[in-house]
Amino acid sequence: MSFLHAMMFAVLQGASELFPVSSLGHAVVVPALLHWGINQASPGFLPFLVMLHLGTAIGMLLFFYADWLGMLRGVLGLGYATEVKTQRALLLRLIIATLPAVIIGFIIKKPVAHLFASPLIAALFLIANAGLLFLGERLRGRALRNSATLTNADALVIGFFQCLAFLPGISRSGAAIVGGLRRGAGHEEAAKFAFLMGTPVIFAASVLEVPKLAHAHELHSLFGAATFAAVAAGVVAYASTAFLMRYFHNHDSWALLPFAWYCALLGAASFTLLLFGL
């Protein structure tokens, strides 16, 4: 993988991880469409992507620094009693929402791993992601609740929605936002909860996979490029988070529809082009 390709991957990852369009789907489909000649089944490819995820997670952590600091203060019992209670409750809901991904990911990681290297399958799941986003808007709850009124049961449901992203082409943030909408949260609150709950999941995946770079044959050329790319992914992720939070704040009616159309068109076009070898 060239340095240029690594940086292009970084921009792609940093944006598509936050936008509800599937970072993994783009990472599999785009190189195949542009004929980059990258072996996505190589031992170093997935660990490289995980390093980009690590950079992305750091960007998200910095954006929501005040929220994480507030939860830390709550754990330590610092502040007014009501504030401590609220922050501890939010942290508990985030932990509950993360559990399904940890458990289900451990079970199905190997059975679905072969899907990650198939651009055709990823293109089909991009179309499925479009359907998920559309249905999320069509079937959303109408109670309009904020993160403070979400229950532990709501968090668990959102966590199970997030697990759909184990399929390449299904967006993690998109699935989690749809779960939040279904439980009655507004777009801004659902997106914020999705971004917060995604941070520890991404960090955990990074911790497990990054050491595998040491066993990749392309270590010497890949690690340097991956490090620069991870930093770039973090910067793009921070900017993408800022844009999306502002977007969802200003749009709470069918806000996911543009992303649904994008995934449908990209998925259909990609599947057609890849199927006929164009």
mmCIF file with all atom_site columns, C-alpha atoms in Angstrom, residues 118-266:
data_model
loop_
_atom_site.group_PDB
_atom_site.id
_atom_site.type_symbol
_atom_site.label_atom_id
_atom_site.label_alt_id
_atom_site.label_comp_id
_atom_site.label_asym_id
_atom_site.label_entity_id
_atom_site.label_seq_id
_atom_site.pdbx_PDB_ins_code
_atom_site.Cartn_x
_atom_site.Cartn_y
_atom_site.Cartn_z
_atom_site.occupancy
_atom_site.B_iso_or_equiv
_atom_site.pdbx_formal_charge
_atom_site.auth_seq_id
_atom_site.auth_comp_id
_atom_site.auth_asym_id
_atom_site.auth_atom_id
_atom_site.pdbx_PDB_model_num
ATOM 1   C CA . SER A 1 118 ? -15.795 -9.210  -0.773 1.00 0.00 ? 118 SER A CA 1
ATOM 2   C CA . PRO A 1 119 ? -16.606 -5.906  -2.525 1.00 0.00 ? 119 PRO A CA 1
ATOM 3   C CA . LEU A 1 120 ? -19.746 -7.396  -4.097 1.00 0.00 ? 120 LEU A CA 1
ATOM 4   C CA . ILE A 1 121 ? -21.157 -8.410  -0.725 1.00 0.00 ? 121 ILE A CA 1
ATOM 5   C CA . ALA A 1 122 ? -20.231 -5.028  0.767  1.00 0.00 ? 122 ALA A CA 1
ATOM 6   C CA . ALA A 1 123 ? -22.027 -3.275  -2.109 1.00 0.00 ? 123 ALA A CA 1
ATOM 7   C CA . LEU A 1 124 ? -25.184 -5.287  -1.423 1.00 0.00 ? 124 LEU A CA 1
ATOM 8   C CA . PHE A 1 125 ? -25.037 -4.422  2.270  1.00 0.00 ? 125 PHE A CA 1
ATOM 9   C CA . LEU A 1 126 ? -24.664 -0.729  1.383  1.00 0.00 ? 126 LEU A CA 1
ATOM 10  C CA . ILE A 1 127 ? -28.063 -1.062  -0.291 1.00 0.00 ? 127 ILE A CA 1
ATOM 11  C CA . ALA A 1 128 ? -29.344 -2.809  2.841  1.00 0.00 ? 128 ALA A CA 1
ATOM 12  C CA . ASN A 1 129 ? -27.955 0.080   4.900  1.00 0.00 ? 129 ASN A CA 1
ATOM 13  C CA . ALA A 1 130 ? -30.001 2.473   2.784  1.00 0.00 ? 130 ALA A CA 1
ATOM 14  C CA . GLY A 1 131 ? -33.109 0.453   3.608  1.00 0.00 ? 131 GLY A CA 1
ATOM 15  C CA . LEU A 1 132 ? -32.236 0.489   7.305  1.00 0.00 ? 132 LEU A CA 1
ATOM 16  C CA . LEU A 1 133 ? -31.865 4.285   7.349  1.00 0.00 ? 133 LEU A CA 1
ATOM 17  C CA . PHE A 1 134 ? -35.132 4.767   5.468  1.00 0.00 ? 134 PHE A CA 1
ATOM 18  C CA . LEU A 1 135 ? -37.036 2.416   7.776  1.00 0.00 ? 135 LEU A CA 1
ATOM 19  C CA . GLY A 1 136 ? -35.462 4.126   10.770 1.00 0.00 ? 136 GLY A CA 1
ATOM 20  C CA . GLU A 1 137 ? -37.056 7.395   9.710  1.00 0.00 ? 137 GLU A CA 1
ATOM 21  C CA . ARG A 1 138 ? -40.337 5.778   8.723  1.00 0.00 ? 138 ARG A CA 1
ATOM 22  C CA . LEU A 1 139 ? -40.767 3.791   11.943 1.00 0.00 ? 139 LEU A CA 1
ATOM 23  C CA . ARG A 1 140 ? -39.180 6.178   14.449 1.00 0.00 ? 140 ARG A CA 1
ATOM 24  C CA . GLY A 1 141 ? -40.765 6.644   17.862 1.00 0.00 ? 141 GLY A CA 1
ATOM 25  C CA . ARG A 1 142 ? -42.623 9.880   18.446 1.00 0.00 ? 142 ARG A CA 1
ATOM 26  C CA . ALA A 1 143 ? -41.972 10.431  22.145 1.00 0.00 ? 143 ALA A CA 1
ATOM 27  C CA . LEU A 1 144 ? -38.947 12.709  21.512 1.00 0.00 ? 144 LEU A CA 1
ATOM 28  C CA . ARG A 1 145 ? -36.854 11.936  24.564 1.00 0.00 ? 145 ARG A CA 1
ATOM 29  C CA . ASN A 1 146 ? -33.339 13.061  25.408 1.00 0.00 ? 146 ASN A CA 1
ATOM 30  C CA . SER A 1 147 ? -30.389 11.011  26.622 1.00 0.00 ? 147 SER A CA 1
ATOM 31  C CA . ALA A 1 148 ? -31.276 11.753  30.248 1.00 0.00 ? 148 ALA A CA 1
ATOM 32  C CA . THR A 1 149 ? -34.650 10.032  29.872 1.00 0.00 ? 149 THR A CA 1
ATOM 33  C CA . LEU A 1 150 ? -33.432 6.992   27.946 1.00 0.00 ? 150 LEU A CA 1
ATOM 34  C CA . THR A 1 151 ? -33.700 3.867   30.083 1.00 0.00 ? 151 THR A CA 1
ATOM 35  C CA . ASN A 1 152 ? -31.329 0.936   30.485 1.00 0.00 ? 152 ASN A CA 1
ATOM 36  C CA . ALA A 1 153 ? -33.680 -1.088  28.278 1.00 0.00 ? 153 ALA A CA 1
ATOM 37  C CA . ASP A 1 154 ? -33.443 1.596   25.584 1.00 0.00 ? 154 ASP A CA 1
ATOM 38  C CA . ALA A 1 155 ? -29.641 1.436   25.783 1.00 0.00 ? 155 ALA A CA 1
ATOM 39  C CA . LEU A 1 156 ? -29.692 -2.345  25.365 1.00 0.00 ? 156 LEU A CA 1
ATOM 40  C CA . VAL A 1 157 ? -31.920 -2.102  22.287 1.00 0.00 ? 157 VAL A CA 1
ATOM 41  C CA . ILE A 1 158 ? -29.639 0.537   20.752 1.00 0.00 ? 158 ILE A CA 1
ATOM 42  C CA . GLY A 1 159 ? -26.678 -1.729  21.488 1.00 0.00 ? 159 GLY A CA 1
ATOM 43  C CA . PHE A 1 160 ? -28.272 -4.604  19.589 1.00 0.00 ? 160 PHE A CA 1
ATOM 44  C CA . PHE A 1 161 ? -28.983 -2.296  16.648 1.00 0.00 ? 161 PHE A CA 1
ATOM 45  C CA . GLN A 1 162 ? -25.277 -1.388  16.620 1.00 0.00 ? 162 GLN A CA 1
ATOM 46  C CA . CYS A 1 163 ? -24.401 -5.062  16.154 1.00 0.00 ? 163 CYS A CA 1
ATOM 47  C CA . LEU A 1 164 ? -25.840 -4.938  12.626 1.00 0.00 ? 164 LEU A CA 1
ATOM 48  C CA . ALA A 1 165 ? -22.592 -3.188  11.687 1.00 0.00 ? 165 ALA A CA 1
ATOM 49  C CA . PHE A 1 166 ? -20.682 -6.468  11.934 1.00 0.00 ? 166 PHE A CA 1
ATOM 50  C CA . LEU A 1 167 ? -21.869 -6.865  8.340  1.00 0.00 ? 167 LEU A CA 1
ATOM 51  C CA . PRO A 1 168 ? -19.651 -4.858  5.932  1.00 0.00 ? 168 PRO A CA 1
ATOM 52  C CA . GLY A 1 169 ? -21.800 -2.127  4.414  1.00 0.00 ? 169 GLY A CA 1
ATOM 53  C CA . ILE A 1 170 ? -24.037 -1.592  7.446  1.00 0.00 ? 170 ILE A CA 1
ATOM 54  C CA . SER A 1 171 ? -23.110 1.609   9.263  1.00 0.00 ? 171 SER A CA 1
ATOM 55  C CA . ARG A 1 172 ? -22.385 1.343   12.984 1.00 0.00 ? 172 ARG A CA 1
ATOM 56  C CA . SER A 1 173 ? -23.377 4.926   13.688 1.00 0.00 ? 173 SER A CA 1
ATOM 57  C CA . GLY A 1 174 ? -26.364 4.665   11.355 1.00 0.00 ? 174 GLY A CA 1
ATOM 58  C CA . ALA A 1 175 ? -27.668 1.491   12.986 1.00 0.00 ? 175 ALA A CA 1
ATOM 59  C CA . ALA A 1 176 ? -27.234 2.978   16.470 1.00 0.00 ? 176 ALA A CA 1
ATOM 60  C CA . ILE A 1 177 ? -28.978 6.212   15.453 1.00 0.00 ? 177 ILE A CA 1
ATOM 61  C CA . VAL A 1 178 ? -31.863 4.191   14.016 1.00 0.00 ? 178 VAL A CA 1
ATOM 62  C CA . GLY A 1 179 ? -32.070 2.320   17.320 1.00 0.00 ? 179 GLY A CA 1
ATOM 63  C CA . GLY A 1 180 ? -32.198 5.628   19.185 1.00 0.00 ? 180 GLY A CA 1
ATOM 64  C CA . LEU A 1 181 ? -34.896 6.991   16.887 1.00 0.00 ? 181 LEU A CA 1
ATOM 65  C CA . ARG A 1 182 ? -36.964 3.846   17.370 1.00 0.00 ? 182 ARG A CA 1
ATOM 66  C CA . ARG A 1 183 ? -36.823 4.355   21.139 1.00 0.00 ? 183 ARG A CA 1
ATOM 67  C CA . GLY A 1 184 ? -38.052 7.936   20.819 1.00 0.00 ? 184 GLY A CA 1
ATOM 68  C CA . ALA A 1 185 ? -34.859 10.008  20.835 1.00 0.00 ? 185 ALA A CA 1
ATOM 69  C CA . GLY A 1 186 ? -34.422 12.934  18.475 1.00 0.00 ? 186 GLY A CA 1
ATOM 70  C CA . HIS A 1 187 ? -31.742 12.858  15.785 1.00 0.00 ? 187 HIS A CA 1
ATOM 71  C CA . GLU A 1 188 ? -29.260 14.980  17.735 1.00 0.00 ? 188 GLU A CA 1
ATOM 72  C CA . GLU A 1 189 ? -29.622 12.956  20.937 1.00 0.00 ? 189 GLU A CA 1
ATOM 73  C CA . ALA A 1 190 ? -29.559 9.630   19.063 1.00 0.00 ? 190 ALA A CA 1
ATOM 74  C CA . ALA A 1 191 ? -26.420 10.668  17.171 1.00 0.00 ? 191 ALA A CA 1
ATOM 75  C CA . LYS A 1 192 ? -24.635 11.855  20.306 1.00 0.00 ? 192 LYS A CA 1
ATOM 76  C CA . PHE A 1 193 ? -25.442 8.623   22.142 1.00 0.00 ? 193 PHE A CA 1
ATOM 77  C CA . ALA A 1 194 ? -24.308 6.610   19.100 1.00 0.00 ? 194 ALA A CA 1
ATOM 78  C CA . PHE A 1 195 ? -21.002 8.481   18.908 1.00 0.00 ? 195 PHE A CA 1
ATOM 79  C CA . LEU A 1 196 ? -20.380 8.157   22.652 1.00 0.00 ? 196 LEU A CA 1
ATOM 80  C CA . MET A 1 197 ? -21.146 4.432   22.715 1.00 0.00 ? 197 MET A CA 1
ATOM 81  C CA . GLY A 1 198 ? -19.028 3.829   19.633 1.00 0.00 ? 198 GLY A CA 1
ATOM 82  C CA . THR A 1 199 ? -15.862 5.255   21.146 1.00 0.00 ? 199 THR A CA 1
ATOM 83  C CA . PRO A 1 200 ? -15.110 2.412   23.619 1.00 0.00 ? 200 PRO A CA 1
ATOM 84  C CA . VAL A 1 201 ? -16.091 -0.195  21.003 1.00 0.00 ? 201 VAL A CA 1
ATOM 85  C CA . ILE A 1 202 ? -13.599 1.243   18.516 1.00 0.00 ? 202 ILE A CA 1
ATOM 86  C CA . PHE A 1 203 ? -10.896 1.531   21.173 1.00 0.00 ? 203 PHE A CA 1
ATOM 87  C CA . ALA A 1 204 ? -11.426 -2.076  22.254 1.00 0.00 ? 204 ALA A CA 1
ATOM 88  C CA . ALA A 1 205 ? -11.153 -3.334  18.666 1.00 0.00 ? 205 ALA A CA 1
ATOM 89  C CA . SER A 1 206 ? -7.968  -1.319  18.188 1.00 0.00 ? 206 SER A CA 1
ATOM 90  C CA . VAL A 1 207 ? -6.318  -2.697  21.306 1.00 0.00 ? 207 VAL A CA 1
ATOM 91  C CA . LEU A 1 208 ? -7.014  -6.250  20.123 1.00 0.00 ? 208 LEU A CA 1
ATOM 92  C CA . GLU A 1 209 ? -5.889  -5.821  16.517 1.00 0.00 ? 209 GLU A CA 1
ATOM 93  C CA . VAL A 1 210 ? -3.038  -3.282  16.412 1.00 0.00 ? 210 VAL A CA 1
ATOM 94  C CA . PRO A 1 211 ? -0.428  -5.716  17.868 1.00 0.00 ? 211 PRO A CA 1
ATOM 95  C CA . LYS A 1 212 ? -1.024  -7.976  14.857 1.00 0.00 ? 212 LYS A CA 1
ATOM 96  C CA . LEU A 1 213 ? 0.851   -5.441  12.736 1.00 0.00 ? 213 LEU A CA 1
ATOM 97  C CA . ALA A 1 214 ? 4.023   -6.834  14.274 1.00 0.00 ? 214 ALA A CA 1
ATOM 98  C CA . HIS A 1 215 ? 3.372   -10.105 12.442 1.00 0.00 ? 215 HIS A CA 1
ATOM 99  C CA . ALA A 1 216 ? 2.525   -8.546  9.079  1.00 0.00 ? 216 ALA A CA 1
ATOM 100 C CA . HIS A 1 217 ? 5.147   -9.007  6.350  1.00 0.00 ? 217 HIS A CA 1
ATOM 101 C CA . GLU A 1 218 ? 4.722   -5.386  5.265  1.00 0.00 ? 218 GLU A CA 1
ATOM 102 C CA . LEU A 1 219 ? 5.405   -4.037  8.786  1.00 0.00 ? 219 LEU A CA 1
ATOM 103 C CA . HIS A 1 220 ? 8.261   -1.674  7.928  1.00 0.00 ? 220 HIS A CA 1
ATOM 104 C CA . SER A 1 221 ? 6.427   0.106   5.103  1.00 0.00 ? 221 SER A CA 1
ATOM 105 C CA . LEU A 1 222 ? 2.920   -0.181  6.548  1.00 0.00 ? 222 LEU A CA 1
ATOM 106 C CA . PHE A 1 223 ? 3.425   0.945   10.129 1.00 0.00 ? 223 PHE A CA 1
ATOM 107 C CA . GLY A 1 224 ? 4.783   4.393   9.287  1.00 0.00 ? 224 GLY A CA 1
ATOM 108 C CA . ALA A 1 225 ? 2.049   5.078   6.754  1.00 0.00 ? 225 ALA A CA 1
ATOM 109 C CA . ALA A 1 226 ? -0.575  3.729   9.157  1.00 0.00 ? 226 ALA A CA 1
ATOM 110 C CA . THR A 1 227 ? 0.604   6.052   11.927 1.00 0.00 ? 227 THR A CA 1
ATOM 111 C CA . PHE A 1 228 ? 0.332   9.164   9.740  1.00 0.00 ? 228 PHE A CA 1
ATOM 112 C CA . ALA A 1 229 ? -2.989  7.917   8.395  1.00 0.00 ? 229 ALA A CA 1
ATOM 113 C CA . ALA A 1 230 ? -4.346  7.363   11.916 1.00 0.00 ? 230 ALA A CA 1
ATOM 114 C CA . VAL A 1 231 ? -3.596  11.000  12.797 1.00 0.00 ? 231 VAL A CA 1
ATOM 115 C CA . ALA A 1 232 ? -5.310  12.184  9.616  1.00 0.00 ? 232 ALA A CA 1
ATOM 116 C CA . ALA A 1 233 ? -8.322  9.976   10.344 1.00 0.00 ? 233 ALA A CA 1
ATOM 117 C CA . GLY A 1 234 ? -8.601  11.532  13.806 1.00 0.00 ? 234 GLY A CA 1
ATOM 118 C CA . VAL A 1 235 ? -8.603  15.074  12.408 1.00 0.00 ? 235 VAL A CA 1
ATOM 119 C CA . VAL A 1 236 ? -11.233 14.217  9.802  1.00 0.00 ? 236 VAL A CA 1
ATOM 120 C CA . ALA A 1 237 ? -13.329 12.385  12.417 1.00 0.00 ? 237 ALA A CA 1
ATOM 121 C CA . TYR A 1 238 ? -13.303 15.441  14.698 1.00 0.00 ? 238 TYR A CA 1
ATOM 122 C CA . ALA A 1 239 ? -14.437 17.698  11.845 1.00 0.00 ? 239 ALA A CA 1
ATOM 123 C CA . SER A 1 240 ? -17.076 15.177  10.734 1.00 0.00 ? 240 SER A CA 1
ATOM 124 C CA . THR A 1 241 ? -18.479 14.904  14.260 1.00 0.00 ? 241 THR A CA 1
ATOM 125 C CA . ALA A 1 242 ? -18.740 18.689  14.525 1.00 0.00 ? 242 ALA A CA 1
ATOM 126 C CA . PHE A 1 243 ? -20.546 18.883  11.183 1.00 0.00 ? 243 PHE A CA 1
ATOM 127 C CA . LEU A 1 244 ? -22.977 16.061  11.957 1.00 0.00 ? 244 LEU A CA 1
ATOM 128 C CA . MET A 1 245 ? -23.902 17.324  15.417 1.00 0.00 ? 245 MET A CA 1
ATOM 129 C CA . ARG A 1 246 ? -24.708 20.710  13.877 1.00 0.00 ? 246 ARG A CA 1
ATOM 130 C CA . TYR A 1 247 ? -26.597 19.037  11.015 1.00 0.00 ? 247 TYR A CA 1
ATOM 131 C CA . PHE A 1 248 ? -28.742 16.881  13.303 1.00 0.00 ? 248 PHE A CA 1
ATOM 132 C CA . HIS A 1 249 ? -29.382 19.881  15.573 1.00 0.00 ? 249 HIS A CA 1
ATOM 133 C CA . ASN A 1 250 ? -30.839 21.784  12.613 1.00 0.00 ? 250 ASN A CA 1
ATOM 134 C CA . HIS A 1 251 ? -32.647 18.848  10.962 1.00 0.00 ? 251 HIS A CA 1
ATOM 135 C CA . ASP A 1 252 ? -34.943 16.541  12.896 1.00 0.00 ? 252 ASP A CA 1
ATOM 136 C CA . SER A 1 253 ? -37.272 15.467  10.097 1.00 0.00 ? 253 SER A CA 1
ATOM 137 C CA . TRP A 1 254 ? -36.071 12.713  7.750  1.00 0.00 ? 254 TRP A CA 1
ATOM 138 C CA . ALA A 1 255 ? -32.485 13.765  8.461  1.00 0.00 ? 255 ALA A CA 1
ATOM 139 C CA . LEU A 1 256 ? -31.142 10.320  7.488  1.00 0.00 ? 256 LEU A CA 1
ATOM 140 C CA . LEU A 1 257 ? -32.790 10.354  4.057  1.00 0.00 ? 257 LEU A CA 1
ATOM 141 C CA . PRO A 1 258 ? -29.859 11.963  2.133  1.00 0.00 ? 258 PRO A CA 1
ATOM 142 C CA . PHE A 1 259 ? -27.519 9.295   3.504  1.00 0.00 ? 259 PHE A CA 1
ATOM 143 C CA . ALA A 1 260 ? -30.003 6.564   2.596  1.00 0.00 ? 260 ALA A CA 1
ATOM 144 C CA . TRP A 1 261 ? -30.134 7.750   -1.016 1.00 0.00 ? 261 TRP A CA 1
ATOM 145 C CA . TYR A 1 262 ? -26.335 8.004   -1.132 1.00 0.00 ? 262 TYR A CA 1
ATOM 146 C CA . CYS A 1 263 ? -25.880 4.415   0.093  1.00 0.00 ? 263 CYS A CA 1
ATOM 147 C CA . ALA A 1 264 ? -28.548 3.105   -2.280 1.00 0.00 ? 264 ALA A CA 1
ATOM 148 C CA . LEU A 1 265 ? -26.960 4.764   -5.312 1.00 0.00 ? 265 LEU A CA 1
ATOM 149 C CA . LEU A 1 266 ? -23.382 3.880   -4.349 1.00 0.00 ? 266 LEU A CA 1
#
